[in-house]
Coordinates of C-alpha atoms in Angstrom, one line a residue:
M62 CA -31.9 -74.7 -18.8
K63 CA -33.3 -75.2 -15.3
K64 CA -35.6 -72.2 -15.7
R65 CA -37.0 -73.7 -19.0
W66 CA -37.9 -77.0 -17.4
R67 CA -38.9 -75.7 -14.0
H68 CA -42.6 -75.9 -14.7
A69 CA -42.5 -78.8 -17.2
G70 CA -44.4 -81.2 -14.9
L71 CA -47.2 -78.6 -14.4
Y72 CA -47.5 -78.0 -18.1
A73 CA -47.7 -81.7 -18.8
L74 CA -50.5 -82.2 -16.2
L75 CA -52.4 -79.3 -17.7
A76 CA -52.1 -80.8 -21.2
V77 CA -53.4 -84.2 -19.9
V78 CA -56.4 -82.6 -18.3
L79 CA -57.3 -80.6 -21.4
I80 CA -57.0 -83.7 -23.6
A81 CA -59.3 -85.6 -21.3
I82 CA -61.9 -82.8 -21.3
G83 CA -61.7 -82.6 -25.1
T84 CA -62.0 -86.4 -25.5
A85 CA -65.0 -86.6 -23.2
T86 CA -66.8 -83.9 -25.1
I87 CA -66.5 -85.7 -28.5
P88 CA -69.7 -87.6 -29.2
S89 CA -69.1 -91.3 -30.0
Q90 CA -70.3 -92.6 -33.3
Q91 CA -72.1 -95.9 -33.6
G92 CA -72.7 -97.9 -36.8
N93 CA -71.1 -100.4 -39.0
G94 CA -68.7 -98.1 -40.7
N95 CA -71.1 -96.8 -43.4
T96 CA -72.0 -93.1 -42.8
P97 CA -75.8 -92.8 -42.8
L98 CA -77.3 -90.1 -45.0
P99 CA -79.7 -87.6 -43.6
M100 CA -83.4 -88.0 -44.5
R101 CA -86.3 -85.6 -44.3
Y102 CA -89.1 -86.5 -41.9
S103 CA -91.7 -86.3 -44.7
D104 CA -89.7 -88.7 -46.9
F105 CA -89.4 -91.0 -43.9
I106 CA -93.2 -91.1 -43.4
E107 CA -93.7 -91.7 -47.2
A108 CA -91.2 -94.6 -47.2
V109 CA -92.9 -96.2 -44.2
E110 CA -96.3 -95.9 -45.8
S111 CA -95.0 -97.4 -49.1
D112 CA -93.5 -100.4 -47.1
Q113 CA -89.9 -99.5 -48.1
V114 CA -88.5 -99.4 -44.4
A115 CA -87.4 -102.6 -42.8
R116 CA -86.0 -101.5 -39.4
V117 CA -85.9 -98.3 -37.3
A118 CA -83.6 -97.8 -34.4
I119 CA -84.8 -94.9 -32.2
T120 CA -82.4 -93.1 -29.8
S121 CA -83.3 -93.1 -26.1
D122 CA -84.1 -89.4 -26.2
Q123 CA -86.5 -90.0 -29.1
R124 CA -85.0 -87.2 -31.1
T125 CA -83.3 -89.1 -33.9
A126 CA -83.7 -92.5 -35.6
Q127 CA -81.5 -94.7 -37.8
V128 CA -83.5 -96.1 -40.7
V129 CA -82.7 -99.3 -42.7
E130 CA -84.6 -99.6 -45.9
N131 CA -85.4 -102.9 -47.7
D132 CA -82.3 -102.5 -50.0
N133 CA -80.1 -102.2 -46.8
S134 CA -79.5 -98.5 -47.4
R135 CA -79.1 -96.5 -44.2
A136 CA -80.3 -93.0 -43.3
V137 CA -80.7 -90.8 -40.2
V138 CA -83.8 -88.8 -39.6
N139 CA -84.7 -86.2 -37.0
L140 CA -88.0 -87.2 -35.4
A141 CA -90.9 -84.8 -34.8
P142 CA -93.0 -85.0 -31.7
D143 CA -95.7 -87.1 -33.4
R144 CA -97.8 -89.5 -31.3
Q145 CA -99.0 -91.4 -34.5
L146 CA -95.5 -92.5 -35.4
L147 CA -95.3 -95.7 -33.4
P148 CA -98.8 -96.9 -34.5
L149 CA -97.8 -96.2 -38.1
L150 CA -94.6 -98.1 -37.8
T151 CA -96.3 -101.1 -36.2
S152 CA -99.1 -101.2 -38.8
H153 CA -96.6 -101.5 -41.6
G154 CA -94.6 -104.2 -39.9
V155 CA -91.4 -102.1 -39.3
D156 CA -89.0 -103.7 -36.9
I157 CA -88.6 -101.1 -34.0
S158 CA -85.6 -101.0 -31.6
V159 CA -84.3 -98.5 -29.1
L160 CA -80.6 -97.6 -29.0
P161 CA -78.8 -97.7 -25.6
E162 CA -77.6 -94.3 -24.2
A163 CA -74.1 -93.5 -25.4
R164 CA -71.7 -93.3 -22.5
P165 CA -68.0 -92.5 -22.5
P166 CA -65.5 -95.1 -21.2
V167 CA -65.1 -95.5 -17.5
W168 CA -61.5 -94.2 -17.5
Q169 CA -62.7 -91.1 -19.5
S170 CA -65.5 -90.3 -17.0
A171 CA -63.1 -90.7 -14.0
L172 CA -60.5 -88.4 -15.5
L173 CA -63.2 -85.9 -16.4
S174 CA -64.5 -85.8 -12.8
L175 CA -60.9 -85.3 -11.5
A176 CA -60.2 -82.5 -14.0
L177 CA -61.3 -79.6 -11.9
P178 CA -59.5 -80.7 -8.7
L179 CA -56.4 -81.4 -10.7
L180 CA -56.6 -77.9 -12.2
L181 CA -57.0 -76.3 -8.7
L182 CA -54.1 -78.2 -7.2
G183 CA -51.9 -77.4 -10.2
G184 CA -52.7 -73.7 -10.0
L185 CA -52.0 -73.6 -6.2
F186 CA -48.7 -75.4 -6.8
F187 CA -47.8 -72.9 -9.5
L188 CA -48.6 -69.9 -7.2
L189 CA -46.6 -71.4 -4.3
R190 CA -43.6 -72.0 -6.5
R191 CA -43.9 -68.5 -8.0
S192 CA -44.1 -66.8 -4.6
Q193 CA -41.1 -68.8 -3.3
A194 CA -39.1 -67.8 -6.4
G195 CA -40.1 -64.1 -5.8
G196 CA -38.9 -63.8 -2.2
G197 CA -40.7 -66.2 0.0
N198 CA -44.2 -67.4 0.7
Q199 CA -46.1 -64.3 2.0
A200 CA -48.8 -66.5 3.5
M201 CA -46.2 -67.9 6.0
N202 CA -44.5 -64.6 6.7
F203 CA -47.0 -62.9 9.1
G204 CA -44.4 -63.1 11.9
R205 CA -41.6 -61.6 9.9
S206 CA -40.6 -58.0 10.7
K207 CA -41.6 -55.4 8.1
A208 CA -38.7 -53.1 9.0
R209 CA -37.0 -51.3 6.1
V210 CA -33.2 -51.9 6.1
Q211 CA -30.5 -49.7 4.9
M212 CA -27.2 -51.6 5.0
E213 CA -25.4 -48.5 3.8
P214 CA -26.1 -44.8 4.2
Q215 CA -28.4 -44.3 1.3
S216 CA -30.3 -41.4 2.8
Q217 CA -29.5 -38.0 1.3
V218 CA -30.6 -36.3 4.5
T219 CA -27.8 -35.3 6.9
F220 CA -27.5 -33.1 9.9
A221 CA -26.8 -30.2 7.6
D222 CA -30.4 -30.5 6.3
V223 CA -31.8 -30.3 9.9
A224 CA -32.2 -26.8 11.1
G225 CA -33.7 -25.1 14.1
I226 CA -33.3 -27.9 16.7
E227 CA -29.7 -27.7 17.6
S228 CA -30.0 -29.2 21.0
A229 CA -31.7 -32.3 19.7
K230 CA -29.0 -32.6 16.9
L231 CA -26.3 -32.5 19.6
E232 CA -27.9 -35.4 21.5
L233 CA -28.1 -37.6 18.4
T234 CA -24.6 -36.5 17.2
E235 CA -23.3 -38.2 20.3
V236 CA -25.0 -41.4 19.2
V237 CA -23.5 -41.2 15.7
D238 CA -20.1 -40.5 17.2
F239 CA -20.3 -43.5 19.4
L240 CA -21.1 -45.7 16.5
K241 CA -18.2 -44.3 14.4
N242 CA -15.6 -44.1 17.2
P243 CA -16.7 -46.1 20.3
D244 CA -13.2 -46.3 21.8
R245 CA -13.3 -42.6 22.7
F246 CA -16.3 -43.2 24.9
T247 CA -15.4 -46.6 26.3
A248 CA -11.9 -45.4 27.3
V249 CA -13.4 -43.3 30.1
G250 CA -16.0 -45.9 31.1
A251 CA -18.9 -44.3 29.3
R252 CA -21.8 -46.4 28.1
I253 CA -23.9 -45.2 25.2
P254 CA -27.7 -45.1 25.9
K255 CA -29.6 -48.1 24.7
G256 CA -32.6 -46.1 23.7
V257 CA -33.2 -42.5 22.7
L258 CA -36.8 -41.2 22.7
L259 CA -37.6 -38.2 20.5
V260 CA -40.5 -36.3 22.1
G261 CA -42.2 -33.2 20.6
P262 CA -45.2 -31.8 18.9
P263 CA -46.2 -33.0 15.5
G264 CA -44.1 -31.5 12.7
T265 CA -41.1 -30.5 14.7
G266 CA -38.7 -32.8 12.8
K267 CA -38.4 -36.1 14.8
T268 CA -38.6 -38.4 11.8
L269 CA -36.3 -36.0 9.9
L270 CA -33.7 -36.3 12.7
A271 CA -33.9 -40.1 12.4
K272 CA -33.3 -39.9 8.6
A273 CA -30.3 -37.7 9.3
V274 CA -28.9 -40.3 11.7
A275 CA -29.2 -42.9 8.9
G276 CA -27.3 -40.6 6.6
E277 CA -24.6 -39.8 9.1
A278 CA -24.0 -43.1 11.0
G279 CA -22.7 -45.3 8.2
T280 CA -24.1 -48.3 10.0
P281 CA -27.1 -50.6 9.2
F282 CA -30.4 -48.7 9.9
F283 CA -33.7 -50.4 10.5
S284 CA -36.8 -48.3 10.3
I285 CA -40.4 -49.4 11.2
S286 CA -43.6 -47.8 12.4
G287 CA -45.2 -48.8 15.8
S288 CA -48.4 -49.7 14.1
E289 CA -46.7 -52.3 11.9
F290 CA -46.1 -54.6 14.9
V291 CA -49.8 -55.0 15.7
E292 CA -52.0 -57.4 13.6
M293 CA -55.4 -59.1 14.1
F294 CA -53.6 -62.4 14.5
V295 CA -52.6 -63.4 18.0
G296 CA -48.8 -63.5 18.6
V297 CA -47.9 -61.8 15.3
G298 CA -46.7 -58.6 16.9
A299 CA -44.4 -60.3 19.4
S300 CA -43.1 -62.5 16.6
R301 CA -42.2 -59.5 14.6
V302 CA -40.4 -57.9 17.5
R303 CA -38.3 -61.0 17.9
D304 CA -37.5 -61.1 14.2
L305 CA -36.6 -57.4 14.2
F306 CA -34.1 -57.8 17.0
E307 CA -32.7 -61.0 15.5
Q308 CA -32.0 -59.2 12.3
A309 CA -30.5 -56.3 14.3
K310 CA -28.2 -58.6 16.3
K311 CA -26.8 -60.1 13.1
N312 CA -25.9 -56.5 11.9
A313 CA -24.8 -55.0 15.2
P314 CA -23.7 -52.3 15.8
C315 CA -26.8 -50.8 14.2
I316 CA -29.7 -48.3 14.8
V317 CA -33.4 -49.3 15.0
F318 CA -35.8 -46.5 14.5
I319 CA -39.5 -47.0 15.6
D320 CA -41.8 -44.2 14.5
E321 CA -45.0 -43.4 16.5
I322 CA -44.0 -45.8 19.2
D323 CA -47.1 -44.9 21.2
A324 CA -49.1 -47.2 18.9
V325 CA -47.5 -50.2 20.6
G326 CA -46.1 -48.7 23.8
R327 CA -49.2 -47.5 25.6
Q328 CA -49.6 -48.2 29.2
R329 CA -50.6 -51.8 30.0
G330 CA -53.8 -52.6 31.9
A331 CA -55.5 -49.5 30.6
G332 CA -58.5 -51.3 29.2
M333 CA -61.9 -51.5 30.9
G334 CA -61.2 -55.0 32.3
G335 CA -57.4 -54.8 32.5
G336 CA -56.6 -57.0 29.6
N337 CA -54.0 -59.3 28.0
D338 CA -54.5 -58.2 24.5
E339 CA -52.3 -58.5 21.5
R340 CA -50.8 -55.0 21.9
E341 CA -49.7 -55.8 25.4
Q342 CA -48.1 -59.0 24.3
T343 CA -46.2 -57.1 21.7
L344 CA -45.1 -54.5 24.3
N345 CA -44.0 -57.2 26.7
Q346 CA -41.8 -58.7 24.0
L347 CA -40.4 -55.3 23.1
L348 CA -39.5 -54.6 26.8
T349 CA -37.7 -58.0 27.0
E350 CA -35.7 -57.4 23.8
M351 CA -34.6 -53.9 24.8
D352 CA -33.3 -54.9 28.3
G353 CA -34.1 -58.4 29.2
F354 CA -32.1 -61.4 30.4
E355 CA -29.8 -61.5 27.4
G356 CA -29.5 -57.8 26.5
N357 CA -28.7 -56.3 23.1
T358 CA -25.2 -55.0 23.0
G359 CA -24.6 -52.7 20.0
I360 CA -28.3 -52.1 19.2
I361 CA -29.4 -48.5 19.7
I362 CA -33.2 -47.9 19.6
V363 CA -34.3 -44.4 18.4
A364 CA -38.1 -43.9 18.8
A365 CA -40.4 -40.9 18.2
T366 CA -43.7 -39.9 19.6
N367 CA -45.8 -36.8 20.4
R368 CA -47.6 -38.6 23.2
P369 CA -45.0 -39.4 25.9
D370 CA -47.7 -39.2 28.6
V371 CA -49.4 -42.4 27.4
L372 CA -46.2 -44.6 27.3
D373 CA -45.8 -47.4 29.7
A374 CA -43.5 -46.7 32.7
A375 CA -41.4 -49.8 32.1
L376 CA -40.6 -48.6 28.6
M377 CA -39.4 -45.2 29.9
R378 CA -37.1 -46.5 32.6
P379 CA -33.3 -46.3 32.4
G380 CA -31.9 -49.3 30.6
R381 CA -34.5 -49.0 27.9
F382 CA -35.0 -45.4 26.9
D383 CA -32.2 -43.9 28.9
R384 CA -32.5 -40.5 27.3
Q385 CA -35.4 -38.3 26.2
V386 CA -34.7 -35.7 23.6
V387 CA -37.2 -32.9 23.4
V388 CA -37.7 -31.7 19.8
D389 CA -39.6 -28.5 20.6
R390 CA -41.0 -25.8 18.4
P391 CA -38.1 -23.6 17.0
D392 CA -37.4 -20.1 18.3
Y393 CA -36.8 -17.1 16.1
Q394 CA -33.3 -18.2 15.1
G395 CA -34.4 -21.7 14.5
R396 CA -37.4 -20.6 12.3
L397 CA -35.0 -18.3 10.3
Q398 CA -32.7 -21.3 9.6
I399 CA -35.7 -23.5 8.7
L400 CA -37.0 -20.9 6.3
G401 CA -33.6 -20.7 4.7
V402 CA -33.6 -24.5 4.1
H403 CA -37.1 -24.6 2.6
A404 CA -36.5 -21.5 0.5
R405 CA -34.0 -23.5 -1.6
G406 CA -35.4 -24.2 -5.0
K407 CA -38.0 -21.5 -4.8
T408 CA -37.9 -18.3 -6.9
M409 CA -38.1 -15.5 -4.4
S410 CA -38.5 -11.8 -5.2
K411 CA -36.2 -9.1 -3.8
D412 CA -38.8 -7.9 -1.2
I413 CA -38.9 -11.3 0.6
D414 CA -37.6 -10.8 4.1
L415 CA -37.1 -14.1 5.9
Q416 CA -36.4 -12.3 9.1
K417 CA -39.8 -10.6 9.0
I418 CA -41.5 -13.9 8.2
A419 CA -39.7 -15.6 11.1
R420 CA -40.8 -12.9 13.5
R421 CA -44.4 -13.2 12.3
T422 CA -44.6 -17.0 12.8
P423 CA -43.9 -17.7 16.5
G424 CA -45.0 -21.2 17.4
Y425 CA -44.7 -22.5 13.9
T426 CA -43.0 -25.9 13.5
G427 CA -40.7 -26.9 10.7
A428 CA -43.6 -28.6 8.9
D429 CA -45.7 -25.5 9.3
L430 CA -43.0 -23.3 7.8
A431 CA -42.5 -25.7 4.9
N432 CA -46.2 -25.7 4.2
L433 CA -46.2 -21.9 4.5
L434 CA -43.7 -21.4 1.7
N435 CA -45.4 -24.1 -0.4
E436 CA -48.7 -22.3 -0.1
A437 CA -47.1 -19.1 -1.0
A438 CA -45.6 -20.7 -4.1
I439 CA -49.0 -22.1 -5.1
L440 CA -50.6 -18.7 -4.7
A441 CA -47.9 -17.2 -6.9
A442 CA -48.5 -19.8 -9.6
R443 CA -52.2 -19.3 -9.4
R444 CA -51.7 -15.6 -9.9
Q445 CA -49.4 -16.3 -12.9
L446 CA -46.4 -14.8 -11.3
N447 CA -42.8 -15.8 -11.9
E448 CA -41.6 -15.3 -8.3
I449 CA -42.9 -15.3 -4.8
S450 CA -43.4 -12.0 -3.1
M451 CA -44.3 -10.9 0.5
D452 CA -47.9 -10.5 -0.6
E453 CA -48.2 -14.2 -1.3
V454 CA -46.4 -15.1 2.0
N455 CA -48.7 -12.8 4.0
D456 CA -51.8 -14.2 2.2
A457 CA -50.5 -17.8 2.9
I458 CA -50.1 -17.0 6.6
E459 CA -53.7 -15.8 6.8
R460 CA -54.9 -18.7 4.8
I461 CA -53.3 -21.2 7.2
L462 CA -54.5 -19.4 10.3
A463 CA -58.1 -18.7 9.3
G464 CA -58.8 -20.4 6.0
P465 CA -59.2 -19.0 2.4
E466 CA -60.9 -15.8 1.8
K467 CA -64.6 -16.0 0.6
K468 CA -64.8 -12.9 -1.5
D469 CA -67.7 -14.3 -3.5
R470 CA -69.9 -14.2 -0.4
V471 CA -72.5 -11.4 -0.8
M472 CA -72.8 -9.3 2.4
S473 CA -75.5 -6.6 2.9
E474 CA -74.3 -3.1 3.8
R475 CA -75.8 -3.5 7.3
R476 CA -74.0 -6.7 8.0
K477 CA -70.7 -5.4 6.6
R478 CA -70.9 -2.4 8.9
L479 CA -71.7 -4.6 11.9
V480 CA -68.7 -6.8 11.2
A481 CA -66.5 -3.7 10.8
Y482 CA -67.6 -2.4 14.2
H483 CA -67.1 -5.8 15.8
E484 CA -63.5 -6.2 14.5
S485 CA -62.7 -2.5 15.2
G486 CA -63.7 -3.1 18.8
H487 CA -61.2 -6.0 19.1
A488 CA -58.4 -4.0 17.4
L489 CA -59.0 -0.8 19.4
V490 CA -59.1 -2.5 22.8
G491 CA -56.1 -4.6 21.9
A492 CA -54.1 -1.6 20.6
L493 CA -54.8 0.5 23.8
M494 CA -54.2 -2.3 26.3
P495 CA -50.9 -2.0 28.1
D496 CA -48.5 -4.9 27.6
Y497 CA -50.5 -6.8 25.0
D498 CA -49.7 -8.2 21.6
P499 CA -49.6 -5.7 18.7
V500 CA -52.3 -5.7 16.1
Q501 CA -51.0 -7.1 12.8
K502 CA -54.1 -6.8 10.5
I503 CA -57.8 -6.2 10.6
S504 CA -60.1 -7.7 7.9
I505 CA -63.8 -8.0 7.3
I506 CA -63.4 -10.4 4.4
P507 CA -65.2 -13.7 5.4
R508 CA -62.9 -16.7 6.1
S509 CA -64.2 -20.1 6.9
Q510 CA -67.0 -19.6 9.5
A511 CA -65.8 -16.1 10.6
G512 CA -67.2 -12.9 9.1
G513 CA -64.0 -11.1 9.9
L514 CA -60.8 -11.4 11.8
T515 CA -58.3 -9.3 13.8
F516 CA -54.8 -10.7 13.6
F517 CA -52.3 -10.2 16.5
T518 CA -48.6 -10.9 16.5
P519 CA -47.8 -13.0 19.6
S520 CA -44.8 -12.2 21.7
E521 CA -41.8 -14.3 21.0
E522 CA -40.7 -14.3 24.7
R523 CA -44.1 -15.3 26.0
M524 CA -44.6 -18.2 23.5
E525 CA -41.1 -19.6 24.1
S526 CA -41.3 -19.4 27.9
G527 CA -45.0 -20.2 28.2
L528 CA -45.2 -17.7 31.0
Y529 CA -48.2 -15.3 31.0
S530 CA -48.8 -12.7 33.6
R531 CA -52.1 -12.0 35.3
A532 CA -52.2 -8.6 33.7
Y533 CA -51.7 -10.2 30.2
L534 CA -54.6 -12.7 30.8
E535 CA -56.9 -9.9 32.0
N536 CA -56.0 -7.9 28.9
Q537 CA -56.7 -10.9 26.8
M538 CA -60.2 -11.2 28.2
A539 CA -60.9 -7.6 27.6
V540 CA -59.7 -7.7 24.0
A541 CA -61.9 -10.8 23.4
L542 CA -64.9 -8.8 24.7
G543 CA -64.1 -5.8 22.6
G544 CA -66.2 -6.9 19.7
R545 CA -69.3 -7.6 21.8
V546 CA -68.9 -4.2 23.6
A547 CA -68.6 -2.3 20.3
E548 CA -71.9 -3.9 19.1
E549 CA -73.7 -3.0 22.3
I550 CA -72.5 0.6 22.2
V551 CA -73.2 1.3 18.6
Y552 CA -76.4 -0.7 18.0
G553 CA -77.8 -1.2 21.5
E554 CA -78.2 -4.3 23.6
D555 CA -81.3 -5.4 21.7
E556 CA -79.3 -5.6 18.4
V557 CA -76.4 -7.7 19.8
T558 CA -75.7 -10.7 17.6
T559 CA -74.3 -14.2 18.1
G560 CA -71.0 -13.3 16.5
A561 CA -69.2 -13.1 19.8
S562 CA -70.0 -16.7 20.8
N563 CA -66.4 -17.9 20.3
D564 CA -65.1 -14.8 22.1
L565 CA -67.3 -15.6 25.1
Q566 CA -66.0 -19.2 25.3
Q567 CA -62.5 -18.0 25.2
V568 CA -63.1 -15.5 28.0
T569 CA -64.8 -18.0 30.2
R570 CA -62.0 -20.6 29.6
V571 CA -59.3 -18.1 30.5
A572 CA -61.1 -16.9 33.6
R573 CA -61.7 -20.4 34.9
Q574 CA -58.1 -21.4 34.3
M575 CA -56.9 -18.4 36.2
I576 CA -58.9 -19.5 39.2
T577 CA -58.5 -23.3 39.2
R578 CA -55.1 -23.8 37.6
F579 CA -53.0 -20.6 38.0
G580 CA -53.9 -19.7 41.6
M581 CA -54.9 -16.1 40.6
S582 CA -57.9 -15.9 43.0
D583 CA -57.9 -13.5 46.0
R584 CA -60.6 -15.5 47.8
L585 CA -59.2 -19.0 47.1
G586 CA -55.6 -18.2 47.2
P587 CA -52.7 -20.0 45.3
V588 CA -54.2 -23.4 45.0
A589 CA -54.9 -25.7 42.0
L590 CA -58.4 -27.1 41.9
G591 CA -59.8 -29.9 39.8
R592 CA -57.9 -32.9 38.4
Q593 CA -56.6 -33.0 34.8
Q594 CA -58.7 -35.8 33.3
G595 CA -57.0 -38.2 30.9
G596 CA -58.7 -40.0 28.1
M597 CA -60.2 -43.4 28.5
F598 CA -57.8 -46.3 27.7
L599 CA -54.7 -44.1 28.3
G600 CA -53.9 -45.5 31.7
R601 CA -55.5 -42.6 33.5
D602 CA -58.5 -42.3 35.7
I603 CA -61.6 -43.0 33.7
A604 CA -63.9 -40.9 35.8
A605 CA -61.9 -38.2 37.7
E606 CA -63.8 -37.0 40.7
R607 CA -64.0 -33.3 41.7
D608 CA -61.5 -32.6 44.5
F609 CA -63.4 -29.7 46.0
S610 CA -66.6 -29.1 47.8
E611 CA -69.9 -27.6 46.5
D612 CA -69.1 -24.4 48.5
T613 CA -65.7 -24.1 46.7
A614 CA -67.5 -24.7 43.4
A615 CA -69.8 -21.8 44.1
V616 CA -66.9 -19.6 45.0
I617 CA -65.1 -20.6 41.7
D618 CA -68.2 -19.6 39.7
E619 CA -68.4 -16.2 41.5
E620 CA -64.7 -15.6 40.9
V621 CA -65.0 -16.4 37.3
K622 CA -68.0 -14.1 37.0
D623 CA -66.1 -11.3 38.7
L624 CA -63.1 -11.6 36.4
V625 CA -65.3 -11.5 33.3
A626 CA -67.2 -8.5 34.7
V627 CA -63.9 -6.6 35.3
A628 CA -62.7 -7.4 31.7
Y629 CA -66.1 -6.3 30.3
R630 CA -65.9 -2.9 32.2
R631 CA -62.4 -2.3 31.0
A632 CA -63.3 -3.0 27.4
T633 CA -66.4 -0.8 27.7
D634 CA -64.3 2.1 29.2
V635 CA -61.8 1.9 26.3
V636 CA -64.5 1.9 23.6
N637 CA -66.5 4.8 25.2
R638 CA -63.4 6.9 25.6
N639 CA -62.4 6.4 22.0
R640 CA -65.8 6.3 20.3
A641 CA -64.7 8.7 17.5
V642 CA -61.6 6.6 16.7
L643 CA -63.9 3.5 16.7
D644 CA -66.2 5.1 14.1
E645 CA -63.4 6.2 11.9
L646 CA -61.7 2.8 12.0
A647 CA -65.0 1.1 11.1
E648 CA -65.6 3.4 8.2
L649 CA -62.1 2.7 7.0
L650 CA -62.8 -1.1 7.1
V651 CA -66.1 -0.7 5.3
E652 CA -64.2 1.2 2.5
R653 CA -61.1 -0.9 2.2
E654 CA -62.1 -4.3 3.8
T655 CA -58.6 -4.6 5.3
V656 CA -56.4 -2.3 7.5
D657 CA -52.8 -3.2 8.3
A658 CA -50.7 -2.4 11.4
E659 CA -49.1 0.7 9.9
E660 CA -52.5 2.3 9.0
L661 CA -53.9 1.6 12.4
Q662 CA -50.8 3.1 14.1
T663 CA -51.1 6.2 11.9
L664 CA -54.7 6.6 12.9
L665 CA -54.0 6.3 16.6
L666 CA -51.1 8.7 16.5
E667 CA -53.2 11.3 14.7
R668 CA -56.1 11.1 17.1
D669 CA -56.3 11.8 20.8
V670 CA -56.7 8.3 22.2
R671 CA -56.9 7.2 25.8
T672 CA -55.4 3.9 26.9
A673 CA -57.1 1.4 29.2
E674 CA -56.8 1.6 33.0
Y675 CA -56.8 -1.2 35.5
L676 CA -60.1 -1.4 37.5

């Protein structure tokens, strides 16, 4: 009953306004009660000329007139724009009068002038009542937190669904155990960390870990993105932080997850003029709420970022984020487990070997592996297959690394042979370099901006440890120069193309890093030269000055040039010593367009090849 009469007043107001508008638009009728009959203008002129008209009452706009004849009969005539009418009426003794302008009553005019404001006010009142009935006035809720709340574990993601990052799972398992059984920790005087910061490259599973915590903890779970705190209105971000922690205190113990916290937690005072902007006010409020005067017992903050280097130091100190959990790229066993998780629900053929896929994908994150299997499934569907085979997986890996094949691109025979020699130079030098990554595949099918590609399988141990020897880096430079060297030997220096531009950039970058960062210079010794410049507004030096002299800079240039020259001579020596194998491999590429690792190894075993030597 209340719902039926909730808007009765508004509907009554709307009805009154509509009645007033309708009444005002109805023209008022004047007369003595007898309805005048219409008269033609020609008949009216004839009646005047025959002296049958006694009186004429003309309206103020001179469009119509009321005619009273001698027998008191009345009529209405529409007047024509005739200048001779008034002299005609005067000459025949017709009594002429002008009717006053018809105006509505005063009350009707006033109500009509108020109709539009009343409609606007009534509509606004209706919208406000409707928004309040639907969950509150959004116009007044700028300062309210936008956190999504799960009062019960509704997430279907658990720790069983998170694979490949066992150490990170162990850290968060302790947090979940504390929430479920706090007495076991407090009995020995342990205090659970107030904040846990998940740090790692994009796609490693930081947000997935937070979802697993929500599924395992069984406590209220608040999730929000760092960018949702910051608005264009002053003070809104700080107000949302206060509101978030007020809600969390009411539901403690609970977990608050802040995704991409670097959006609000960047270092303060990093602007051009210092600054006291809205983001810094939001960060100040967040610091106070996490570990301020009052404290927040029972609230555990879990945040995720892939940019820990830009976070404010006050945010990273103990008492706020006590523990940092590194969610790194998975190793071989981790990738194998992740592939097993993402292979669920996909129709795989019997030749699928997840171990082989895991060994071929070092450095891949969980998101990369999920995308890999999804691309393979798309390729299988496009080829109208009922299951995914290793061919689709291999094609998906190459598609992700180098882009889709462009088989429709027309290549001349000369260009095709040139690309074949270029890629054969890379592959031959790489295969004959001691302690270098094995060749996986050689292709002269264009992909993206590349005319051809040589795929190498990176070493699992090197990628996990991040440790590269000087010999490996020297081999890497020689392999990068192998394509350019092959072009020069086969076609001559005058016919060298720009196809090796990216290779030359890679060689120069590796050589300069060896001299300035890795201390691999005999003349300069084990020193690091040059500051690592940070981006502007990241709390780093805006213009980092060079920390070495002009003489040292000249020595660096000479050392870089010497390293590149040695790599060039080594690549030239390998190609010259194995020219027959280079020609045979190039012809094989021209014929088949792709050569895999097995075919290359068979070719090298059947021929008398000579490996590279250190110069």
